PDB file of C-alpha atoms in Angstrom:
ATOM      1  CA  UNK W1142      28.684 -50.744  -1.011  1.00 84.00           C
ATOM      2  CA  UNK W1143      29.487 -48.752  -4.098  1.00 92.00           C
ATOM      3  CA  UNK W1144      25.876 -48.084  -4.845  1.00 94.00           C
ATOM      4  CA  UNK W1145      25.004 -46.801  -1.555  1.00 95.00           C
ATOM      5  CA  UNK W1146      28.139 -44.835  -1.388  1.00 96.00           C
ATOM      6  CA  UNK W1147      27.244 -42.792  -4.870  1.00 97.00           C
ATOM      7  CA  UNK W1148      23.851 -42.324  -3.863  1.00 95.00           C
ATOM      8  CA  UNK W1149      24.474 -41.206   0.033  1.00 95.00           C
ATOM      9  CA  UNK W1150      27.723 -39.656   0.162  1.00 95.00           C
ATOM     10  CA  UNK W1151      28.988 -38.618  -3.547  1.00 97.00           C
ATOM     11  CA  UNK W1152      25.479 -37.638  -4.909  1.00 97.00           C
ATOM     12  CA  UNK W1153      23.214 -37.604  -1.995  1.00 96.00           C
ATOM     13  CA  UNK W1154      19.638 -37.229  -3.290  1.00 93.00           C
ATOM     14  CA  UNK W1155      19.860 -38.948  -6.918  1.00 95.00           C
ATOM     15  CA  UNK W1156      19.650 -42.528  -7.566  1.00 97.00           C
ATOM     16  CA  UNK W1157      21.613 -44.348 -10.194  1.00 97.00           C
ATOM     17  CA  UNK W1158      19.540 -45.486 -13.289  1.00 97.00           C
ATOM     18  CA  UNK W1159      22.323 -47.389 -14.796  1.00 96.00           C
ATOM     19  CA  UNK W1160      26.344 -48.724 -14.854  1.00 95.00           C
ATOM     20  CA  UNK W1161      28.464 -50.221 -17.758  1.00 94.00           C
ATOM     21  CA  UNK W1162      31.963 -50.985 -17.546  1.00 92.00           C
ATOM     22  CA  UNK W1163      34.105 -48.804 -19.706  1.00 88.00           C
ATOM     23  CA  UNK W1164      36.878 -49.701 -22.138  1.00 74.00           C
ATOM     24  CA  UNK W1165      40.493 -48.879 -21.246  1.00 62.00           C
ATOM     25  CA  UNK W1166      41.979 -48.226 -17.592  1.00 56.00           C
ATOM     26  CA  UNK W1167      44.122 -51.483 -17.580  1.00 62.00           C
ATOM     27  CA  UNK W1168      45.313 -50.687 -14.238  1.00 71.00           C
ATOM     28  CA  UNK W1169      42.111 -50.044 -12.399  1.00 84.00           C
ATOM     29  CA  UNK W1170      38.428 -50.317 -13.370  1.00 91.00           C
ATOM     30  CA  UNK W1171      36.389 -47.839 -14.682  1.00 93.00           C
ATOM     31  CA  UNK W1172      32.611 -47.637 -14.486  1.00 95.00           C
ATOM     32  CA  UNK W1173      30.120 -45.013 -16.167  1.00 96.00           C
ATOM     33  CA  UNK W1174      27.033 -43.963 -13.602  1.00 98.00           C
ATOM     34  CA  UNK W1175      23.952 -42.694 -15.135  1.00 98.00           C
ATOM     35  CA  UNK W1176      21.612 -41.368 -12.438  1.00 97.00           C
ATOM     36  CA  UNK W1177      17.655 -40.565 -12.699  1.00 97.00           C
ATOM     37  CA  UNK W1178      18.196 -36.749 -13.779  1.00 96.00           C
ATOM     38  CA  UNK W1179      20.204 -38.078 -16.736  1.00 96.00           C
ATOM     39  CA  UNK W1180      23.554 -36.631 -15.658  1.00 97.00           C
ATOM     40  CA  UNK W1181      26.259 -39.338 -15.927  1.00 98.00           C
ATOM     41  CA  UNK W1182      29.742 -39.745 -14.227  1.00 98.00           C
ATOM     42  CA  UNK W1183      32.704 -42.456 -14.225  1.00 97.00           C
ATOM     43  CA  UNK W1184      33.722 -44.142 -11.132  1.00 97.00           C
ATOM     44  CA  UNK W1185      37.266 -44.862 -11.084  1.00 96.00           C
ATOM     45  CA  UNK W1186      37.970 -48.084  -8.767  1.00 95.00           C
ATOM     46  CA  UNK W1187      41.371 -48.528  -7.818  1.00 93.00           C
ATOM     47  CA  UNK W1188      42.918 -52.175  -8.161  1.00 87.00           C
ATOM     48  CA  UNK W1189      46.495 -51.710  -7.143  1.00 85.00           C
ATOM     49  CA  UNK W1190      47.583 -48.763  -5.186  1.00 90.00           C
ATOM     50  CA  UNK W1191      45.178 -45.866  -4.067  1.00 95.00           C
ATOM     51  CA  UNK W1192      46.215 -42.825  -6.000  1.00 96.00           C
ATOM     52  CA  UNK W1193      42.945 -41.212  -5.983  1.00 97.00           C
ATOM     53  CA  UNK W1194      44.000 -38.239  -3.666  1.00 97.00           C
ATOM     54  CA  UNK W1195      46.777 -37.689  -6.119  1.00 97.00           C
ATOM     55  CA  UNK W1196      44.207 -38.019  -9.161  1.00 98.00           C
ATOM     56  CA  UNK W1197      41.888 -35.765  -7.359  1.00 98.00           C
ATOM     57  CA  UNK W1198      44.245 -33.046  -6.631  1.00 98.00           C
ATOM     58  CA  UNK W1199      45.829 -32.929  -9.994  1.00 98.00           C
ATOM     59  CA  UNK W1200      42.662 -32.621 -11.456  1.00 97.00           C
ATOM     60  CA  UNK W1201      41.911 -29.355  -9.291  1.00 97.00           C
ATOM     61  CA  UNK W1202      45.571 -28.123 -10.374  1.00 97.00           C
ATOM     62  CA  UNK W1203      44.900 -28.785 -13.915  1.00 97.00           C
ATOM     63  CA  UNK W1204      41.679 -26.715 -14.289  1.00 94.00           C
ATOM     64  CA  UNK W1205      41.630 -24.126 -16.736  1.00 94.00           C
ATOM     65  CA  UNK W1206      44.849 -25.596 -17.713  1.00 96.00           C
ATOM     66  CA  UNK W1207      44.445 -28.616 -19.980  1.00 96.00           C
ATOM     67  CA  UNK W1208      41.003 -30.786 -20.257  1.00 97.00           C
ATOM     68  CA  UNK W1209      40.392 -32.948 -17.615  1.00 97.00           C
ATOM     69  CA  UNK W1210      37.539 -34.615 -16.199  1.00 97.00           C
ATOM     70  CA  UNK W1211      35.955 -32.805 -13.223  1.00 97.00           C
ATOM     71  CA  UNK W1212      36.117 -34.486  -9.775  1.00 98.00           C
ATOM     72  CA  UNK W1213      32.880 -35.072  -8.026  1.00 98.00           C
ATOM     73  CA  UNK W1214      33.830 -37.192  -4.866  1.00 98.00           C
ATOM     74  CA  UNK W1215      36.405 -39.483  -3.540  1.00 97.00           C
ATOM     75  CA  UNK W1216      36.067 -41.757  -0.848  1.00 95.00           C
ATOM     76  CA  UNK W1217      36.188 -45.612   0.343  1.00 93.00           C
ATOM     77  CA  UNK W1218      33.186 -47.828  -0.639  1.00 88.00           C
ATOM     78  CA  UNK W1219      34.495 -51.424   0.650  1.00 89.00           C
ATOM     79  CA  UNK W1220      37.811 -50.046  -1.591  1.00 92.00           C
ATOM     80  CA  UNK W1221      39.208 -46.644  -2.871  1.00 95.00           C
ATOM     81  CA  UNK W1222      37.087 -44.794  -5.406  1.00 96.00           C
ATOM     82  CA  UNK W1223      37.335 -41.578  -7.355  1.00 97.00           C
ATOM     83  CA  UNK W1224      33.766 -40.085  -8.837  1.00 98.00           C
ATOM     84  CA  UNK W1225      34.235 -37.598 -11.923  1.00 98.00           C
ATOM     85  CA  UNK W1226      31.959 -35.630 -14.423  1.00 98.00           C
ATOM     86  CA  UNK W1227      31.644 -38.082 -17.618  1.00 97.00           C
ATOM     87  CA  UNK W1228      33.557 -36.220 -20.560  1.00 97.00           C
ATOM     88  CA  UNK W1229      31.911 -36.676 -23.980  1.00 96.00           C
ATOM     89  CA  UNK W1230      34.320 -37.874 -26.704  1.00 96.00           C
ATOM     90  CA  UNK W1231      36.151 -40.651 -28.656  1.00 96.00           C
ATOM     91  CA  UNK W1232      39.469 -42.224 -27.572  1.00 97.00           C
ATOM     92  CA  UNK W1233      42.096 -41.044 -29.912  1.00 98.00           C
ATOM     93  CA  UNK W1234      43.270 -44.432 -30.501  1.00 97.00           C
ATOM     94  CA  UNK W1235      40.404 -45.226 -32.024  1.00 97.00           C
ATOM     95  CA  UNK W1236      39.887 -41.879 -34.374  1.00 98.00           C
ATOM     96  CA  UNK W1237      43.741 -42.571 -35.455  1.00 98.00           C
ATOM     97  CA  UNK W1238      42.548 -46.160 -37.004  1.00 96.00           C
ATOM     98  CA  UNK W1239      40.676 -44.813 -40.017  1.00 96.00           C
ATOM     99  CA  UNK W1240      42.465 -41.279 -40.124  1.00 97.00           C
ATOM    100  CA  UNK W1241      43.432 -39.985 -43.058  1.00 97.00           C
ATOM    101  CA  UNK W1242      46.549 -37.745 -43.323  1.00 97.00           C
ATOM    102  CA  UNK W1243      44.931 -34.507 -42.868  1.00 97.00           C
ATOM    103  CA  UNK W1244      42.680 -35.468 -39.933  1.00 98.00           C
ATOM    104  CA  UNK W1245      46.058 -37.189 -38.168  1.00 98.00           C
ATOM    105  CA  UNK W1246      47.862 -34.020 -38.765  1.00 98.00           C
ATOM    106  CA  UNK W1247      45.279 -32.180 -37.287  1.00 98.00           C
ATOM    107  CA  UNK W1248      45.029 -34.394 -34.247  1.00 98.00           C
ATOM    108  CA  UNK W1249      48.557 -34.434 -33.640  1.00 98.00           C
ATOM    109  CA  UNK W1250      48.670 -30.637 -33.722  1.00 98.00           C
ATOM    110  CA  UNK W1251      46.049 -30.439 -30.956  1.00 98.00           C
ATOM    111  CA  UNK W1252      47.722 -33.258 -28.726  1.00 98.00           C
ATOM    112  CA  UNK W1253      51.226 -31.604 -28.816  1.00 98.00           C
ATOM    113  CA  UNK W1254      49.651 -28.208 -27.926  1.00 98.00           C
ATOM    114  CA  UNK W1255      47.572 -30.042 -25.092  1.00 98.00           C
ATOM    115  CA  UNK W1256      50.857 -31.871 -24.043  1.00 98.00           C
ATOM    116  CA  UNK W1257      52.882 -28.439 -24.097  1.00 98.00           C
ATOM    117  CA  UNK W1258      50.088 -26.885 -21.595  1.00 96.00           C
ATOM    118  CA  UNK W1259      51.184 -29.481 -18.877  1.00 94.00           C
ATOM    119  CA  UNK W1260      54.960 -28.131 -18.966  1.00 92.00           C
ATOM    120  CA  UNK W1261      53.320 -24.929 -17.842  1.00 96.00           C
ATOM    121  CA  UNK W1262      52.401 -26.491 -14.322  1.00 98.00           C
ATOM    122  CA  UNK W1263      55.626 -27.271 -12.168  1.00 97.00           C
ATOM    123  CA  UNK W1264      56.791 -28.037  -8.854  1.00 97.00           C
ATOM    124  CA  UNK W1265      59.530 -27.030  -6.208  1.00 96.00           C
ATOM    125  CA  UNK W1266      61.395 -30.255  -7.175  1.00 97.00           C
ATOM    126  CA  UNK W1267      61.603 -33.249  -9.321  1.00 97.00           C
ATOM    127  CA  UNK W1268      60.388 -36.535  -7.617  1.00 97.00           C
ATOM    128  CA  UNK W1269      57.223 -38.764  -7.340  1.00 97.00           C
ATOM    129  CA  UNK W1270      53.886 -38.004  -5.353  1.00 97.00           C
ATOM    130  CA  UNK W1271      52.804 -39.844  -2.161  1.00 96.00           C
ATOM    131  CA  UNK W1272      49.483 -38.224  -1.560  1.00 96.00           C
ATOM    132  CA  UNK W1273      47.167 -35.021  -2.407  1.00 97.00           C
ATOM    133  CA  UNK W1274      49.299 -32.563  -1.045  1.00 98.00           C
ATOM    134  CA  UNK W1275      51.367 -33.351  -4.293  1.00 98.00           C
ATOM    135  CA  UNK W1276      54.776 -33.040  -3.002  1.00 97.00           C
ATOM    136  CA  UNK W1277      57.750 -34.501  -4.787  1.00 97.00           C
ATOM    137  CA  UNK W1278      59.815 -36.539  -3.057  1.00 93.00           C
ATOM    138  CA  UNK W1279      61.646 -38.442  -1.731  1.00 92.00           C
ATOM    139  CA  UNK W1280      64.028 -35.403  -0.846  1.00 90.00           C
ATOM    140  CA  UNK W1281      67.054 -35.957  -3.581  1.00 87.00           C
ATOM    141  CA  UNK W1282      65.246 -38.614  -5.676  1.00 90.00           C
ATOM    142  CA  UNK W1283      65.842 -37.469  -9.444  1.00 97.00           C
ATOM    143  CA  UNK W1284      63.383 -39.666 -11.857  1.00 97.00           C
ATOM    144  CA  UNK W1285      66.083 -39.295 -14.244  1.00 97.00           C
ATOM    145  CA  UNK W1286      68.448 -40.846 -12.785  1.00 97.00           C
ATOM    146  CA  UNK W1287      69.839 -44.673 -12.391  1.00 98.00           C
ATOM    147  CA  UNK W1288      68.520 -45.953 -16.227  1.00 98.00           C
ATOM    148  CA  UNK W1289      71.529 -48.423 -16.149  1.00 98.00           C
ATOM    149  CA  UNK W1290      70.423 -49.804 -12.866  1.00 98.00           C
ATOM    150  CA  UNK W1291      66.988 -50.132 -13.226  1.00 98.00           C
ATOM    151  CA  UNK W1292      67.582 -51.884 -16.760  1.00 98.00           C
ATOM    152  CA  UNK W1293      69.448 -54.382 -14.708  1.00 98.00           C
ATOM    153  CA  UNK W1294      66.748 -54.530 -12.184  1.00 98.00           C
ATOM    154  CA  UNK W1295      63.849 -55.273 -14.486  1.00 98.00           C
ATOM    155  CA  UNK W1296      66.211 -58.000 -16.558  1.00 98.00           C
ATOM    156  CA  UNK W1297      66.767 -59.638 -13.588  1.00 97.00           C
ATOM    157  CA  UNK W1298      63.381 -59.833 -12.058  1.00 96.00           C
ATOM    158  CA  UNK W1299      61.591 -60.539 -15.169  1.00 96.00           C
ATOM    159  CA  UNK W1300      61.110 -63.459 -17.433  1.00 93.00           C
ATOM    160  CA  UNK W1301      62.846 -62.790 -20.289  1.00 96.00           C
ATOM    161  CA  UNK W1302      64.548 -65.904 -21.202  1.00 93.00           C
ATOM    162  CA  UNK W1303      63.475 -67.201 -24.819  1.00 93.00           C
ATOM    163  CA  UNK W1304      61.995 -63.770 -25.216  1.00 96.00           C
ATOM    164  CA  UNK W1305      65.399 -61.644 -25.281  1.00 97.00           C
ATOM    165  CA  UNK W1306      68.448 -63.361 -26.501  1.00 97.00           C
ATOM    166  CA  UNK W1307      71.520 -63.017 -24.676  1.00 97.00           C
ATOM    167  CA  UNK W1308      72.981 -60.683 -27.173  1.00 97.00           C
ATOM    168  CA  UNK W1309      69.780 -58.629 -27.020  1.00 97.00           C
ATOM    169  CA  UNK W1310      69.942 -58.458 -22.942  1.00 98.00           C
ATOM    170  CA  UNK W1311      73.858 -57.201 -23.462  1.00 98.00           C
ATOM    171  CA  UNK W1312      72.956 -54.675 -25.914  1.00 98.00           C
ATOM    172  CA  UNK W1313      70.162 -53.307 -23.845  1.00 98.00           C
ATOM    173  CA  UNK W1314      72.398 -52.829 -20.918  1.00 98.00           C
ATOM    174  CA  UNK W1315      75.264 -51.528 -23.410  1.00 98.00           C
ATOM    175  CA  UNK W1316      72.242 -48.903 -24.933  1.00 98.00           C
ATOM    176  CA  UNK W1317      71.188 -48.117 -20.659  1.00 98.00           C
ATOM    177  CA  UNK W1318      74.978 -47.781 -19.687  1.00 98.00           C
ATOM    178  CA  UNK W1319      75.606 -45.463 -22.652  1.00 98.00           C
ATOM    179  CA  UNK W1320      72.112 -43.155 -21.911  1.00 98.00           C
ATOM    180  CA  UNK W1321      72.448 -42.769 -18.127  1.00 98.00           C
ATOM    181  CA  UNK W1322      75.179 -39.977 -18.316  1.00 98.00           C
ATOM    182  CA  UNK W1323      73.211 -38.550 -21.260  1.00 98.00           C
ATOM    183  CA  UNK W1324      70.159 -38.272 -19.047  1.00 98.00           C
ATOM    184  CA  UNK W1325      71.747 -35.959 -16.618  1.00 98.00           C
ATOM    185  CA  UNK W1326      71.292 -32.759 -18.927  1.00 97.00           C
ATOM    186  CA  UNK W1327      67.617 -33.331 -17.698  1.00 98.00           C
ATOM    187  CA  UNK W1328      68.175 -33.716 -13.957  1.00 98.00           C
ATOM    188  CA  UNK W1329      66.655 -30.854 -11.997  1.00 97.00           C
ATOM    189  CA  UNK W1330      63.523 -30.637 -14.394  1.00 97.00           C
ATOM    190  CA  UNK W1331      60.166 -30.504 -12.246  1.00 97.00           C
ATOM    191  CA  UNK W1332      57.350 -30.283 -14.956  1.00 98.00           C
ATOM    192  CA  UNK W1333      54.558 -31.772 -14.632  1.00 98.00           C
ATOM    193  CA  UNK W1334      54.881 -35.296 -16.600  1.00 98.00           C
ATOM    194  CA  UNK W1335      51.745 -37.103 -17.218  1.00 98.00           C
ATOM    195  CA  UNK W1336      53.910 -40.513 -18.103  1.00 97.00           C
ATOM    196  CA  UNK W1337      51.385 -42.071 -19.798  1.00 96.00           C
ATOM    197  CA  UNK W1338      50.496 -39.759 -21.956  1.00 98.00           C
ATOM    198  CA  UNK W1339      49.341 -41.946 -25.369  1.00 97.00           C
ATOM    199  CA  UNK W1340      46.384 -41.963 -27.392  1.00 97.00           C
ATOM    200  CA  UNK W1341      44.372 -44.699 -25.083  1.00 95.00           C
ATOM    201  CA  UNK W1342      44.326 -41.892 -22.348  1.00 96.00           C
ATOM    202  CA  UNK W1343      43.130 -38.927 -24.595  1.00 98.00           C
ATOM    203  CA  UNK W1344      39.524 -38.170 -25.521  1.00 98.00           C
ATOM    204  CA  UNK W1345      39.015 -36.179 -28.731  1.00 98.00           C
ATOM    205  CA  UNK W1346      35.809 -34.610 -30.189  1.00 98.00           C
ATOM    206  CA  UNK W1347      34.962 -32.811 -33.413  1.00 97.00           C
ATOM    207  CA  UNK W1348      33.340 -29.411 -33.154  1.00 92.00           C
ATOM    208  CA  UNK W1349      32.323 -26.641 -35.650  1.00 93.00           C
ATOM    209  CA  UNK W1350      34.619 -28.762 -38.422  1.00 94.00           C
ATOM    210  CA  UNK W1351      37.703 -28.774 -35.587  1.00 96.00           C
ATOM    211  CA  UNK W1352      39.217 -31.441 -33.681  1.00 98.00           C
ATOM    212  CA  UNK W1353      39.996 -30.692 -30.356  1.00 98.00           C
ATOM    213  CA  UNK W1354      41.174 -32.674 -26.864  1.00 98.00           C
ATOM    214  CA  UNK W1355      38.160 -32.940 -24.656  1.00 98.00           C
ATOM    215  CA  UNK W1356      40.123 -34.844 -21.745  1.00 98.00           C
ATOM    216  CA  UNK W1357      43.167 -35.870 -20.901  1.00 98.00           C
ATOM    217  CA  UNK W1358      42.695 -39.275 -18.567  1.00 96.00           C
ATOM    218  CA  UNK W1359      44.378 -41.514 -15.854  1.00 95.00           C
ATOM    219  CA  UNK W1360      46.748 -39.193 -14.018  1.00 96.00           C
ATOM    220  CA  UNK W1361      47.807 -42.182 -11.623  1.00 94.00           C
ATOM    221  CA  UNK W1362      51.541 -42.245 -12.694  1.00 95.00           C
ATOM    222  CA  UNK W1363      52.325 -38.536 -13.141  1.00 98.00           C
ATOM    223  CA  UNK W1364      55.285 -37.189 -11.072  1.00 98.00           C
ATOM    224  CA  UNK W1365      57.405 -33.882 -11.328  1.00 98.00           C
ATOM    225  CA  UNK W1366      60.455 -34.449 -13.854  1.00 98.00           C
ATOM    226  CA  UNK W1367      61.424 -33.934 -17.650  1.00 98.00           C
ATOM    227  CA  UNK W1368      58.450 -33.062 -20.064  1.00 97.00           C
ATOM    228  CA  UNK W1369      60.362 -35.252 -22.530  1.00 98.00           C
ATOM    229  CA  UNK W1370      59.339 -38.493 -20.733  1.00 98.00           C
ATOM    230  CA  UNK W1371      55.866 -37.659 -22.450  1.00 98.00           C
ATOM    231  CA  UNK W1372      57.098 -36.919 -25.755  1.00 98.00           C
ATOM    232  CA  UNK W1373      59.014 -40.072 -25.599  1.00 98.00           C
ATOM    233  CA  UNK W1374      55.862 -42.009 -24.681  1.00 98.00           C
ATOM    234  CA  UNK W1375      53.574 -40.310 -27.391  1.00 98.00           C
ATOM    235  CA  UNK W1376      56.929 -41.251 -30.183  1.00 97.00           C
ATOM    236  CA  UNK W1377      57.121 -44.814 -28.782  1.00 96.00           C
ATOM    237  CA  UNK W1378      54.599 -46.393 -31.523  1.00 95.00           C
ATOM    238  CA  UNK W1379      54.345 -45.846 -35.007  1.00 94.00           C
ATOM    239  CA  UNK W1380      51.500 -43.483 -35.691  1.00 96.00           C
ATOM    240  CA  UNK W1381      49.665 -42.535 -38.850  1.00 97.00           C
ATOM    241  CA  UNK W1382      51.267 -40.427 -41.749  1.00 97.00           C
ATOM    242  CA  UNK W1383      51.004 -37.080 -40.265  1.00 97.00           C
ATOM    243  CA  UNK W1384      50.495 -37.028 -36.966  1.00 98.00           C
ATOM    244  CA  UNK W1385      54.324 -37.368 -35.484  1.00 98.00           C
ATOM    245  CA  UNK W1386      55.300 -34.480 -37.418  1.00 98.00           C
ATOM    246  CA  UNK W1387      52.353 -32.233 -36.871  1.00 98.00           C
ATOM    247  CA  UNK W1388      52.556 -33.571 -32.934  1.00 98.00           C
ATOM    248  CA  UNK W1389      56.068 -32.077 -32.470  1.00 98.00           C
ATOM    249  CA  UNK W1390      55.226 -29.178 -34.541  1.00 98.00           C
ATOM    250  CA  UNK W1391      52.089 -28.156 -32.345  1.00 98.00           C
ATOM    251  CA  UNK W1392      54.365 -28.860 -29.219  1.00 98.00           C
ATOM    252  CA  UNK W1393      56.941 -26.154 -30.186  1.00 98.00           C
ATOM    253  CA  UNK W1394      54.584 -23.889 -31.306  1.00 98.00           C
ATOM    254  CA  UNK W1395      52.898 -23.557 -28.069  1.00 98.00           C
ATOM    255  CA  UNK W1396      55.803 -23.469 -25.928  1.00 97.00           C
ATOM    256  CA  UNK W1397      57.298 -27.124 -25.461  1.00 97.00           C
ATOM    257  CA  UNK W1398      60.558 -27.429 -25.815  1.00 95.00           C
ATOM    258  CA  UNK W1399      62.818 -30.146 -27.466  1.00 98.00           C
ATOM    259  CA  UNK W1400      66.502 -29.528 -26.838  1.00 96.00           C
ATOM    260  CA  UNK W1401      69.369 -30.966 -28.703  1.00 96.00           C
ATOM    261  CA  UNK W1402      69.515 -34.903 -28.752  1.00 97.00           C
ATOM    262  CA  UNK W1403      65.938 -34.626 -27.856  1.00 98.00           C
ATOM    263  CA  UNK W1404      65.213 -37.484 -29.731  1.00 98.00           C
ATOM    264  CA  UNK W1405      67.804 -40.144 -28.236  1.00 98.00           C
ATOM    265  CA  UNK W1406      66.857 -38.146 -24.834  1.00 98.00           C
ATOM    266  CA  UNK W1407      63.232 -39.362 -24.906  1.00 98.00           C
ATOM    267  CA  UNK W1408      63.726 -42.717 -26.004  1.00 98.00           C
ATOM    268  CA  UNK W1409      66.036 -43.447 -22.964  1.00 98.00           C
ATOM    269  CA  UNK W1410      63.195 -42.160 -20.633  1.00 98.00           C
ATOM    270  CA  UNK W1411      61.017 -44.242 -22.349  1.00 98.00           C
ATOM    271  CA  UNK W1412      63.304 -47.063 -21.400  1.00 98.00           C
ATOM    272  CA  UNK W1413      62.349 -46.711 -17.835  1.00 98.00           C
ATOM    273  CA  UNK W1414      58.396 -47.904 -18.906  1.00 97.00           C
ATOM    274  CA  UNK W1415      59.559 -50.659 -21.262  1.00 98.00           C
ATOM    275  CA  UNK W1416      62.151 -52.291 -18.996  1.00 98.00           C
ATOM    276  CA  UNK W1417      59.355 -52.327 -16.132  1.00 97.00           C
ATOM    277  CA  UNK W1418      56.678 -54.061 -18.559  1.00 97.00           C
ATOM    278  CA  UNK W1419      59.617 -57.078 -18.893  1.00 97.00           C
ATOM    279  CA  UNK W1420      58.700 -57.922 -15.136  1.00 97.00           C
ATOM    280  CA  UNK W1421      55.163 -58.402 -16.295  1.00 95.00           C
ATOM    281  CA  UNK W1422      54.131 -62.253 -16.971  1.00 95.00           C
ATOM    282  CA  UNK W1423      55.054 -63.128 -20.193  1.00 95.00           C
ATOM    283  CA  UNK W1424      51.272 -63.496 -21.202  1.00 94.00           C
ATOM    284  CA  UNK W1425      50.764 -59.702 -20.023  1.00 90.00           C
ATOM    285  CA  UNK W1426      49.073 -57.510 -22.978  1.00 87.00           C
ATOM    286  CA  UNK W1427      52.189 -55.302 -22.437  1.00 92.00           C
ATOM    287  CA  UNK W1428      55.257 -57.759 -22.686  1.00 96.00           C
ATOM    288  CA  UNK W1429      55.457 -58.546 -26.174  1.00 95.00           C
ATOM    289  CA  UNK W1430      54.810 -55.271 -27.117  1.00 95.00           C
ATOM    290  CA  UNK W1431      57.614 -54.143 -24.716  1.00 97.00           C
ATOM    291  CA  UNK W1432      59.962 -56.860 -26.313  1.00 97.00           C
ATOM    292  CA  UNK W1433      59.012 -55.765 -30.140  1.00 96.00           C
ATOM    293  CA  UNK W1434      59.836 -52.159 -28.921  1.00 96.00           C
ATOM    294  CA  UNK W1435      62.973 -52.667 -27.419  1.00 97.00           C
ATOM    295  CA  UNK W1436      64.079 -54.635 -30.333  1.00 97.00           C
ATOM    296  CA  UNK W1437      63.562 -51.874 -32.508  1.00 95.00           C
ATOM    297  CA  UNK W1438      65.211 -49.573 -30.656  1.00 95.00           C
ATOM    298  CA  UNK W1439      68.170 -51.608 -30.336  1.00 95.00           C
ATOM    299  CA  UNK W1440      67.912 -51.640 -34.036  1.00 90.00           C
TER     300      UNK W1440
END
């Protein structure tokens, strides 16, 4: 059914010559599709919530602002799907594994500048996108509020016994309680937030002796809110020497704002995601990582 949709609706008149699964895409399934004329595309199958209309609308909104894959078609082939043009490049996560300080610094700078570009896109209010209109909502919902209640919820729903001690859970609740009023300084922020801005969602290429970001991928969690959310996500894990400093410098040089207390604010914003990972099964790829990050945060 998917092949029929591609050949009859998305790319009529052309035939598929090959398909192969792509790495990444932990929440969805991505497949590279090669056509008989040599052109290449990426088919995105939504395994959970259908965010195809939102991702397509964001791709149109971001054209010429930050590099994103061009969306060719959105449809239903027994399941919601999105077809976009294939963008050459290597995952930043792969490049950083063997990057020397000079390379890591150059990459950090271009990534910081790309993130600053997102901040030039704003909306009428804070909130979450529910459809392709990109209207944030529900009205009055503040993405940077209720961290303490969210952490309580995730600890209650998650299977954390044997993974976080009682004292660690108390310390986490106390941290969230202290951070919640501090986050009110960011209420009303309404810039575009990727919400999963990290090396596994960035493609980079080297051309004419310089690195550049060729695509920012996977916009399914995007919302309107404080841009420090993406800073916190990128700074969550240790990076090669030279990357973090250059990332922050590139972000600021390109117009990104790091207000007083930005580090603690960005860490608090990142806790929304870390706490959510605690609700996954303990064998989930991100559960143990979240526990380790939370311990480091509390330390």
